[in-house]
Amino acid sequence: MAAIKTVGVLTSGGDCAGLNAVIRAVTYHAVQRYGWKILGIQDSTLGLMDRPLRYQELRVNTFDGRLLRESGTFLGTTSKDNPLHVRMPDGTIRDRTTDFAEGVRQLGLDALIVIGGDGSMRILSQLCERAHVGMIGVPKTIDNDVHGTDWAVGFATALSVVTESLDRLQPTAASHHRVMILEVMGRDTGHIALNGGLAGGADIIIVPELPYTIEGVMQRIRQTLSEGRSHVMVVIAEGVKTIDGKKLSVKHSSGQTSYGGIGHYLAEQIAPHTDAEVRVTVLGHLQRGGTPSARDRLLASSFGVHAVELVAQGRFSRMVAWRDRGVIDVPLTEVTIGSRALDRDDPLIRTARGLGTYVGEP
Ligand code: F6P
């Protein structure tokens, strides 16, 4: 294997807390231990495909102490367009692999560290293969739906935001004797809803992976109120379908769509069956911000250091991962198979049922 001299690092897909901490760990370890040149690529693959190329050299003093504590990504990111199928202004579809490969060549990258979710792992592994550059993946997403890892960077902080939101909603729900519905992100999976809902003491948690009925939800609401509690807390994941199987989404001016609307749908379904007032909060992108939690910073730091070690050992096409109590690595082929849904036997589903929380039909 040729000696490593220059390594690129980029963030891809939706941002989350802890990305800057990963970039910092990659730079600190690669520069201090190996003396490599680290190039931070701007706005995901765009920085390599655009001309002039957009990147910056990262040094230890690039990180002035604040970045470890800041969410977002100072390199920028995008979740728009797959470089393998870019829709051009004239409506034609273009494959920008050649631009990507030429960018890699011009910068002299010996390896690329990709901090992304499952979609980014899949797309970037194809691009890197075509560009003949070794790739190492670092999982990040508030959705925590990347295969092969117990935790992705950003999930822990998102959970704190959901938990704190429930802490803030509970007193107002109690004061007004209301049914309070909180719609959370997670795309097609219910990891945020289940974990955040449990931590925040929700009475009802609805996730895309488990079927629910309005009767089941109403039964839990009636029982909670009849036991003397003044209010009911509900968490619903954005990717939950309506009772007749429709996914609800919002179309943006750019033509892109995001999930949205299921919280209000649920409120409309239950309101006719209860005297309690029903209110809905859609948490949205607040879940992607906030000061990175201690867990996310530890994860990010461990992942960054391990990613650099994999590059040093020439063990490419792998993703760093967290299992049990430490960092491991797994082949990208085990990761690029789609998103990881909640397991029906997830121990937390059992915990929720043990607490009497409604988490869908058994
Ligand atoms: O994948 C992260 C995520 O925040 C999802 O939970 C959510 O559905 C989606 O991104 C929102 O995407 P956008 O920022 O493009 O609206």
XYZ file of N, CA, C and O and ligand atoms in Angstrom, residues 79 141-143 185-187 238 252 258 285 288, ligand 1:
64
model
N -28.361 17.395 1.757
C -29.079 16.121 1.669
C -29.851 16.101 0.351
O -30.750 15.314 0.155
N -26.607 10.275 12.574
C -27.987 10.610 12.240
C -28.804 10.662 13.516
O -28.648 9.792 14.379
N -29.671 11.653 13.615
C -30.541 11.678 14.792
C -31.494 10.482 14.759
O -32.028 10.086 15.777
N -31.723 9.902 13.560
C -32.694 8.806 13.431
C -32.176 7.487 14.028
O -32.966 6.580 14.299
N -39.122 13.494 14.891
C -38.540 13.030 13.623
C -38.184 11.540 13.694
O -38.575 10.843 14.631
N -37.442 11.070 12.719
C -37.016 9.668 12.701
C -37.169 9.006 11.351
O -36.881 7.832 11.190
N -37.676 9.774 10.393
C -37.960 9.260 9.056
C -38.813 7.988 9.138
O -39.874 8.059 9.728
N -42.816 10.839 13.107
C -43.298 11.478 11.872
C -43.612 10.469 10.759
O -44.448 10.721 9.900
N -41.883 21.138 -0.035
C -41.187 22.424 0.096
C -41.120 23.112 -1.270
O -41.308 22.470 -2.307
N -40.741 16.396 2.996
C -40.346 15.832 4.303
C -41.609 15.290 4.932
O -42.706 15.763 4.637
N -36.908 20.546 13.377
C -35.448 20.624 13.305
C -34.778 21.012 14.618
O -33.545 20.966 14.699
N -32.276 18.598 15.754
C -30.945 18.468 15.141
C -29.930 19.409 15.779
O -28.737 19.335 15.477
O -32.582 12.069 8.695
C -32.601 13.144 9.579
C -33.899 13.919 9.451
O -33.859 14.958 10.418
C -35.156 13.082 9.590
O -35.454 12.744 10.908
C -36.158 13.979 8.929
O -37.241 13.240 8.399
C -35.377 14.599 7.813
O -34.002 14.510 8.172
C -35.732 16.025 7.544
O -35.049 16.412 6.421
P -34.961 17.909 5.929
O -34.005 18.623 6.829
O -34.459 17.783 4.547
O -36.343 18.480 6.015
